[in-house]
Structures are given as structure tokens and as C-alpha cells.
mmCIF file of N, CA and C in Angstrom:
data_model
loop_
_atom_site.group_PDB
_atom_site.id
_atom_site.type_symbol
_atom_site.label_atom_id
_atom_site.label_comp_id
_atom_site.label_asym_id
_atom_site.label_seq_id
_atom_site.Cartn_x
_atom_site.Cartn_y
_atom_site.Cartn_z
ATOM 1 N N UNK I 1 104.333 106.729 117.569
ATOM 2 C CA UNK I 1 105.751 106.918 117.744
ATOM 3 C C UNK I 1 106.196 108.227 117.080
ATOM 4 N N UNK I 2 105.715 108.454 115.855
ATOM 5 C CA UNK I 2 106.113 109.661 115.140
ATOM 6 C C UNK I 2 105.602 110.909 115.839
ATOM 7 N N UNK I 3 104.356 110.860 116.324
ATOM 8 C CA UNK I 3 103.804 112.016 117.031
ATOM 9 C C UNK I 3 104.582 112.265 118.322
ATOM 10 N N UNK I 4 104.995 111.216 118.987
ATOM 11 C CA UNK I 4 105.762 111.364 120.227
ATOM 12 C C UNK I 4 107.120 111.996 119.952
ATOM 13 N N UNK I 5 107.776 111.576 118.883
ATOM 14 C CA UNK I 5 109.069 112.154 118.517
ATOM 15 C C UNK I 5 108.896 113.623 118.147
ATOM 16 N N UNK I 6 107.752 113.951 117.543
ATOM 17 C CA UNK I 6 107.484 115.326 117.159
ATOM 18 C C UNK I 6 107.030 116.207 118.310
ATOM 19 N N UNK I 7 106.959 115.649 119.523
ATOM 20 C CA UNK I 7 106.598 116.443 120.681
ATOM 21 C C UNK I 7 105.127 116.408 121.046
ATOM 22 N N UNK I 8 104.362 115.515 120.440
ATOM 23 C CA UNK I 8 102.927 115.407 120.710
ATOM 24 C C UNK I 8 102.618 114.021 121.275
ATOM 25 N N UNK I 9 103.049 113.784 122.493
ATOM 26 C CA UNK I 9 102.907 112.459 123.108
ATOM 27 C C UNK I 9 101.443 112.098 123.278
ATOM 28 N N UNK I 10 100.620 113.036 123.692
ATOM 29 C CA UNK I 10 99.196 112.754 123.911
ATOM 30 C C UNK I 10 98.501 112.302 122.644
ATOM 31 N N UNK I 11 98.743 113.018 121.554
ATOM 32 C CA UNK I 11 98.134 112.642 120.275
ATOM 33 C C UNK I 11 98.641 111.275 119.837
ATOM 34 N N UNK I 12 99.931 111.015 120.054
ATOM 35 C CA UNK I 12 100.491 109.716 119.695
ATOM 36 C C UNK I 12 99.821 108.581 120.445
ATOM 37 N N UNK I 13 99.557 108.772 121.726
ATOM 38 C CA UNK I 13 98.898 107.732 122.520
ATOM 39 C C UNK I 13 97.452 107.526 122.082
ATOM 40 N N UNK I 14 96.760 108.611 121.759
ATOM 41 C CA UNK I 14 95.374 108.496 121.305
ATOM 42 C C UNK I 14 95.318 107.752 119.971
ATOM 43 N N UNK I 15 96.182 108.126 119.044
ATOM 44 C CA UNK I 15 96.203 107.464 117.732
ATOM 45 C C UNK I 15 96.557 105.993 117.886
ATOM 46 N N UNK I 16 97.531 105.698 118.744
ATOM 47 C CA UNK I 16 97.898 104.299 118.984
ATOM 48 C C UNK I 16 96.724 103.525 119.568
ATOM 49 N N UNK I 17 96.010 104.130 120.506
ATOM 50 C CA UNK I 17 94.852 103.468 121.101
ATOM 51 C C UNK I 17 93.764 103.179 120.093
ATOM 52 N N UNK I 18 93.485 104.153 119.223
ATOM 53 C CA UNK I 18 92.468 103.954 118.188
ATOM 54 C C UNK I 18 92.893 102.853 117.228
ATOM 55 N N UNK I 19 94.165 102.854 116.829
ATOM 56 C CA UNK I 19 94.658 101.812 115.922
ATOM 57 C C UNK I 19 94.601 100.432 116.577
ATOM 58 N N UNK I 20 94.956 100.354 117.847
ATOM 59 C CA UNK I 20 94.908 99.077 118.561
ATOM 60 C C UNK I 20 93.474 98.579 118.671
ATOM 61 N N UNK I 21 92.526 99.475 118.972
ATOM 62 C CA UNK I 21 91.122 99.093 119.078
ATOM 63 C C UNK I 21 90.582 98.614 117.732
ATOM 64 N N UNK I 22 90.917 99.314 116.656
ATOM 65 C CA UNK I 22 90.482 98.893 115.317
ATOM 66 C C UNK I 22 91.073 97.535 114.948
ATOM 67 N N UNK I 23 92.337 97.331 115.262
ATOM 68 C CA UNK I 23 92.983 96.046 114.958
ATOM 69 C C UNK I 23 92.341 94.913 115.731
ATOM 70 N N UNK I 24 92.051 95.133 117.002
ATOM 71 C CA UNK I 24 91.397 94.109 117.816
ATOM 72 C C UNK I 24 90.007 93.797 117.282
ATOM 73 N N UNK I 25 89.267 94.825 116.892
ATOM 74 C CA UNK I 25 87.934 94.620 116.327
ATOM 75 C C UNK I 25 88.006 93.813 115.043
ATOM 76 N N UNK I 26 88.960 94.124 114.181
ATOM 77 C CA UNK I 26 89.111 93.361 112.941
ATOM 78 C C UNK I 26 89.477 91.907 113.211
ATOM 79 N N UNK I 27 90.322 91.673 114.191
ATOM 80 C CA UNK I 27 90.690 90.296 114.530
ATOM 81 C C UNK I 27 89.498 89.513 115.049
ATOM 82 N N UNK I 28 88.678 90.141 115.876
ATOM 83 C CA UNK I 28 87.501 89.463 116.419
ATOM 84 C C UNK I 28 86.497 89.182 115.313
ATOM 85 N N UNK I 29 86.253 90.160 114.456
ATOM 86 C CA UNK I 29 85.279 89.984 113.381
ATOM 87 C C UNK I 29 85.784 89.074 112.266
ATOM 88 N N UNK I 30 87.085 88.947 112.146
ATOM 89 C CA UNK I 30 87.663 88.160 111.056
ATOM 90 C C UNK I 30 87.265 86.700 111.143
ATOM 91 N N UNK I 31 87.147 86.184 112.329
ATOM 92 C CA UNK I 31 86.818 84.760 112.483
ATOM 93 C C UNK I 31 85.359 84.483 112.150
ATOM 94 N N UNK I 32 84.519 85.512 112.140
ATOM 95 C CA UNK I 32 83.105 85.331 111.869
ATOM 96 C C UNK I 32 82.739 85.681 110.435
ATOM 97 N N UNK I 33 83.651 86.276 109.689
ATOM 98 C CA UNK I 33 83.344 86.787 108.361
ATOM 99 C C UNK I 33 83.746 85.790 107.284
ATOM 100 N N UNK I 34 82.784 85.419 106.460
ATOM 101 C CA UNK I 34 83.079 84.523 105.353
ATOM 102 C C UNK I 34 83.922 85.231 104.299
ATOM 103 N N UNK I 35 83.654 86.509 104.071
ATOM 104 C CA UNK I 35 84.433 87.269 103.094
ATOM 105 C C UNK I 35 85.894 87.361 103.482
ATOM 106 N N UNK I 36 86.163 87.532 104.766
ATOM 107 C CA UNK I 36 87.551 87.587 105.229
ATOM 108 C C UNK I 36 88.224 86.236 105.038
ATOM 109 N N UNK I 37 87.524 85.168 105.376
ATOM 110 C CA UNK I 37 88.105 83.831 105.210
ATOM 111 C C UNK I 37 88.402 83.546 103.739
ATOM 112 N N UNK I 38 87.494 83.974 102.844
ATOM 113 C CA UNK I 38 87.729 83.759 101.417
ATOM 114 C C UNK I 38 88.939 84.552 100.926
ATOM 115 N N UNK I 39 89.123 85.754 101.473
ATOM 116 C CA UNK I 39 90.242 86.592 101.031
ATOM 117 C C UNK I 39 91.569 86.064 101.553
ATOM 118 N N UNK I 40 91.581 85.505 102.754
ATOM 119 C CA UNK I 40 92.823 85.067 103.376
ATOM 120 C C UNK I 40 93.173 83.630 103.005
ATOM 121 N N UNK I 41 92.182 82.767 103.034
ATOM 122 C CA UNK I 41 92.439 81.375 102.662
ATOM 123 C C UNK I 41 92.643 81.295 101.156
ATOM 124 N N UNK I 42 92.529 80.143 100.616
ATOM 125 C CA UNK I 42 92.731 79.961 99.176
ATOM 126 C C UNK I 42 91.510 80.486 98.432
ATOM 127 N N UNK I 43 91.642 81.690 97.851
ATOM 128 C CA UNK I 43 90.470 82.273 97.187
ATOM 129 C C UNK I 43 90.179 81.584 95.856
ATOM 130 N N UNK I 44 88.887 81.507 95.534
ATOM 131 C CA UNK I 44 88.504 80.973 94.233
ATOM 132 C C UNK I 44 88.497 82.116 93.210
ATOM 133 N N UNK I 45 88.087 81.807 91.988
ATOM 134 C CA UNK I 45 88.120 82.815 90.926
ATOM 135 C C UNK I 45 87.182 83.982 91.223
ATOM 136 N N UNK I 46 86.029 83.695 91.810
ATOM 137 C CA UNK I 46 85.070 84.754 92.127
ATOM 138 C C UNK I 46 85.651 85.718 93.160
ATOM 139 N N UNK I 47 86.237 85.191 94.213
ATOM 140 C CA UNK I 47 86.834 86.027 95.250
ATOM 141 C C UNK I 47 87.993 86.845 94.680
ATOM 142 N N UNK I 48 88.776 86.212 93.830
ATOM 143 C CA UNK I 48 89.911 86.909 93.212
ATOM 144 C C UNK I 48 89.421 88.066 92.337
ATOM 145 N N UNK I 49 88.357 87.836 91.578
ATOM 146 C CA UNK I 49 87.798 88.872 90.718
ATOM 147 C C UNK I 49 87.240 90.030 91.543
ATOM 148 N N UNK I 50 86.545 89.716 92.638
ATOM 149 C CA UNK I 50 86.013 90.761 93.519
ATOM 150 C C UNK I 50 87.151 91.570 94.112
ATOM 151 N N UNK I 51 88.208 90.898 94.534
ATOM 152 C CA UNK I 51 89.364 91.566 95.131
ATOM 153 C C UNK I 51 90.032 92.512 94.129
ATOM 154 N N UNK I 52 90.208 92.058 92.897
ATOM 155 C CA UNK I 52 90.817 92.904 91.870
ATOM 156 C C UNK I 52 89.975 94.143 91.574
ATOM 157 N N UNK I 53 88.654 93.965 91.487
ATOM 158 C CA UNK I 53 87.782 95.106 91.227
ATOM 159 C C UNK I 53 87.776 96.078 92.400
ATOM 160 N N UNK I 54 87.853 95.549 93.620
ATOM 161 C CA UNK I 54 87.896 96.421 94.800
ATOM 162 C C UNK I 54 89.169 97.259 94.796
ATOM 163 N N UNK I 55 90.317 96.632 94.505
ATOM 164 C CA UNK I 55 91.570 97.387 94.447
ATOM 165 C C UNK I 55 91.546 98.419 93.335
ATOM 166 N N UNK I 56 90.948 98.063 92.199
ATOM 167 C CA UNK I 56 90.835 99.028 91.102
ATOM 168 C C UNK I 56 89.969 100.212 91.519
ATOM 169 N N UNK I 57 88.887 99.944 92.240
ATOM 170 C CA UNK I 57 88.028 101.017 92.732
ATOM 171 C C UNK I 57 88.755 101.933 93.698
ATOM 172 N N UNK I 58 89.535 101.356 94.589
ATOM 173 C CA UNK I 58 90.325 102.148 95.532
ATOM 174 C C UNK I 58 91.326 103.014 94.782
ATOM 175 N N UNK I 59 91.963 102.450 93.774
ATOM 176 C CA UNK I 59 92.923 103.208 92.978
ATOM 177 C C UNK I 59 92.269 104.386 92.275
ATOM 178 N N UNK I 60 91.076 104.195 91.742
ATOM 179 C CA UNK I 60 90.364 105.284 91.076
ATOM 180 C C UNK I 60 90.004 106.370 92.080
ATOM 181 N N UNK I 61 89.501 105.965 93.253
ATOM 182 C CA UNK I 61 89.115 106.944 94.270
ATOM 183 C C UNK I 61 90.323 107.757 94.726
ATOM 184 N N UNK I 62 91.447 107.092 94.990
ATOM 185 C CA UNK I 62 92.640 107.811 95.432
ATOM 186 C C UNK I 62 93.190 108.730 94.344
ATOM 187 N N UNK I 63 93.174 108.268 93.107
ATOM 188 C CA UNK I 63 93.683 109.092 92.015
ATOM 189 C C UNK I 63 92.798 110.316 91.793
ATOM 190 N N UNK I 64 91.492 110.137 91.811
ATOM 191 C CA UNK I 64 90.580 111.273 91.634
ATOM 192 C C UNK I 64 90.723 112.242 92.811
ATOM 193 N N UNK I 65 90.867 111.720 94.021
ATOM 194 C CA UNK I 65 91.059 112.586 95.185
ATOM 195 C C UNK I 65 92.338 113.401 95.087
ATOM 196 N N UNK I 66 93.420 112.754 94.698
ATOM 197 C CA UNK I 66 94.689 113.465 94.546
ATOM 198 C C UNK I 66 94.629 114.482 93.416
ATOM 199 N N UNK I 67 94.000 114.122 92.320
ATOM 200 C CA UNK I 67 93.863 115.051 91.203
ATOM 201 C C UNK I 67 93.020 116.258 91.596
ATOM 202 N N UNK I 68 91.949 116.022 92.347
ATOM 203 C CA UNK I 68 91.107 117.129 92.817
ATOM 204 C C UNK I 68 91.883 118.044 93.756
ATOM 205 N N UNK I 69 92.657 117.455 94.661
ATOM 206 C CA UNK I 69 93.457 118.260 95.587
ATOM 207 C C UNK I 69 94.510 119.062 94.820
ATOM 208 N N UNK I 70 95.110 118.453 93.808
ATOM 209 C CA UNK I 70 96.106 119.151 92.992
ATOM 210 C C UNK I 70 95.481 120.351 92.291
ATOM 211 N N UNK I 71 94.319 120.148 91.690
ATOM 212 C CA UNK I 71 93.643 121.247 91.001
ATOM 213 C C UNK I 71 93.238 122.329 91.997
ATOM 214 N N UNK I 72 92.777 121.917 93.180
ATOM 215 C CA UNK I 72 92.422 122.888 94.210
ATOM 216 C C UNK I 72 93.613 123.711 94.662
ATOM 217 N N UNK I 73 94.762 123.068 94.789
ATOM 218 C CA UNK I 73 95.986 123.792 95.164
ATOM 219 C C UNK I 73 96.368 124.797 94.082
ATOM 220 N N UNK I 74 96.289 124.384 92.833
ATOM 221 C CA UNK I 74 96.613 125.305 91.746
ATOM 222 C C UNK I 74 95.627 126.472 91.696
ATOM 223 N N UNK I 75 94.353 126.180 91.927
ATOM 224 C CA UNK I 75 93.346 127.233 91.901
ATOM 225 C C UNK I 75 93.543 128.228 93.045
ATOM 226 N N UNK I 76 94.154 127.774 94.130
ATOM 227 C CA UNK I 76 94.417 128.656 95.273
ATOM 228 C C UNK I 76 95.706 129.440 95.112
ATOM 229 N N UNK I 77 96.411 129.223 94.015
ATOM 230 C CA UNK I 77 97.638 129.959 93.753
ATOM 231 C C UNK I 77 98.880 129.311 94.331
ATOM 232 N N UNK I 78 98.759 128.097 94.811
ATOM 233 C CA UNK I 78 99.930 127.390 95.352
ATOM 234 C C UNK I 78 100.505 126.469 94.275
ATOM 235 N N UNK I 79 101.591 125.786 94.604
ATOM 236 C CA UNK I 79 102.329 125.004 93.603
ATOM 237 C C UNK I 79 101.700 123.649 93.287
ATOM 238 N N UNK I 80 100.868 123.128 94.165
ATOM 239 C CA UNK I 80 100.281 121.815 93.920
ATOM 240 C C UNK I 80 101.011 120.680 94.576
ATOM 241 N N UNK I 81 102.135 120.962 95.230
ATOM 242 C CA UNK I 81 102.861 119.910 95.950
ATOM 243 C C UNK I 81 102.105 119.547 97.205
ATOM 244 N N UNK I 82 102.110 118.321 97.643
ATOM 245 C CA UNK I 82 102.709 117.097 97.124
ATOM 246 C C UNK I 82 101.795 116.337 96.173
ATOM 247 N N UNK I 83 100.611 116.906 95.884
ATOM 248 C CA UNK I 83 99.645 116.185 95.060
ATOM 249 C C UNK I 83 100.151 115.971 93.641
ATOM 250 N N UNK I 84 100.961 116.898 93.152
ATOM 251 C CA UNK I 84 101.542 116.765 91.819
ATOM 252 C C UNK I 84 102.299 115.444 91.701
ATOM 253 N N UNK I 85 103.107 115.142 92.703
ATOM 254 C CA UNK I 85 103.928 113.926 92.648
ATOM 255 C C UNK I 85 103.068 112.674 92.742
ATOM 256 N N UNK I 86 102.033 112.714 93.565
ATOM 257 C CA UNK I 86 101.174 111.533 93.690
ATOM 258 C C UNK I 86 100.400 111.269 92.409
ATOM 259 N N UNK I 87 99.908 112.335 91.761
ATOM 260 C CA UNK I 87 99.191 112.172 90.498
ATOM 261 C C UNK I 87 100.150 111.675 89.419
ATOM 262 N N UNK I 88 101.360 112.208 89.389
ATOM 263 C CA UNK I 88 102.339 111.791 88.396
ATOM 264 C C UNK I 88 102.727 110.319 88.588
ATOM 265 N N UNK I 89 102.962 109.907 89.815
ATOM 266 C CA UNK I 89 103.320 108.512 90.082
ATOM 267 C C UNK I 89 102.165 107.584 89.717
ATOM 268 N N UNK I 90 100.931 107.999 90.000
ATOM 269 C CA UNK I 90 99.769 107.177 89.632
ATOM 270 C C UNK I 90 99.675 107.025 88.116
ATOM 271 N N UNK I 91 99.883 108.115 87.386
ATOM 272 C CA UNK I 91 99.823 108.047 85.928
ATOM 273 C C UNK I 91 100.909 107.172 85.329
ATOM 274 N N UNK I 92 102.132 107.331 85.820
ATOM 275 C CA UNK I 92 103.246 106.511 85.333
ATOM 276 C C UNK I 92 103.034 105.047 85.705
ATOM 277 N N UNK I 93 102.570 104.818 86.938
ATOM 278 C CA UNK I 93 102.299 103.442 87.371
ATOM 279 C C UNK I 93 101.236 102.789 86.513
ATOM 280 N N UNK I 94 100.199 103.537 86.168
ATOM 281 C CA UNK I 94 99.144 103.005 85.306
ATOM 282 C C UNK I 94 99.701 102.584 83.947
ATOM 283 N N UNK I 95 100.504 103.442 83.360
ATOM 284 C CA UNK I 95 101.089 103.135 82.049
ATOM 285 C C UNK I 95 102.000 101.913 82.130
ATOM 286 N N UNK I 96 102.828 101.834 83.177
ATOM 287 C CA UNK I 96 103.742 100.697 83.347
ATOM 288 C C UNK I 96 102.954 99.405 83.522
ATOM 289 N N UNK I 97 101.904 99.424 84.359
ATOM 290 C CA UNK I 97 101.123 98.204 84.566
ATOM 291 C C UNK I 97 100.386 97.779 83.312
ATOM 292 N N UNK I 98 99.875 98.733 82.542
ATOM 293 C CA UNK I 98 99.219 98.380 81.280
ATOM 294 C C UNK I 98 100.214 97.687 80.350
ATOM 295 N N UNK I 99 101.425 98.251 80.241
ATOM 296 C CA UNK I 99 102.440 97.646 79.371
ATOM 297 C C UNK I 99 102.815 96.244 79.853
ATOM 298 N N UNK I 100 103.021 96.083 81.155
ATOM 299 C CA UNK I 100 103.386 94.766 81.694
ATOM 300 C C UNK I 100 102.281 93.749 81.538
ATOM 301 N N UNK I 101 101.045 94.146 81.812
ATOM 302 C CA UNK I 101 99.929 93.205 81.717
ATOM 303 C C UNK I 101 99.633 92.817 80.261
ATOM 304 N N UNK I 102 99.864 93.731 79.342
ATOM 305 C CA UNK I 102 99.657 93.375 77.931
ATOM 306 C C UNK I 102 100.739 92.430 77.427
ATOM 307 N N UNK I 103 101.935 92.535 77.990
ATOM 308 C CA UNK I 103 103.018 91.617 77.593
ATOM 309 C C UNK I 103 102.770 90.204 78.093
ATOM 310 N N UNK I 104 102.192 90.092 79.292
ATOM 311 C CA UNK I 104 102.033 88.779 79.891
ATOM 312 C C UNK I 104 100.748 88.082 79.471
ATOM 313 N N UNK I 105 99.771 88.810 78.913
ATOM 314 C CA UNK I 105 98.521 88.151 78.556
ATOM 315 C C UNK I 105 98.424 87.841 77.084
#
């Protein structure tokens, strides 16, 4: 939709088709996957722990990627936007979650 509004209808249709195909594939595979059923149904402690570690891993990968892009932008003589904001939000979010989790545990 966004690509179509921006004047790139062909790209919008291709992206929509790829997203629809990926969604259909996930739906078909979801019924056969025990890991998917554990994540969606009532997860036990093991599944919950795996899920938390996976999200933490994703957060580390995204933060390191954004930090690397920010440093690369600065090294190229540019301002570092928008990576500066993403790194800053990740850092502030980390501090806020640490404070909240320490209060509740």
C-alpha cells in the first residue's frame, strides 16, 4: 500500500505477493510444528525460557546492527541519523526494563 501511494505500484504488488506467500507458508507449517504449538498454546516453563532467550538474542542483534550502522554513518562524515535515535531508544529501554524488573523481582 505504501509503495503504491509513493508511485511504485509494481514494487508494492511484488512485496505484497511475497508477504502473502510467506504468511501462507507459515500457516501451513504451523500445524505441523511442535515448537509453534508450544509457543502459541499454553507454554510450559521450558518454552517460556526459550522464548525469552530468543527475544533477548534478537534485541542484541538489532542493537549491535544499529550501533554498527551509526558508527559507519559517523565514519562517513554524516550525522548518524536515524541510527542515533534507534540506539538511544534501545539504551533507554534497556535501563527502564532493568529498573522495572528489579522492582518486581
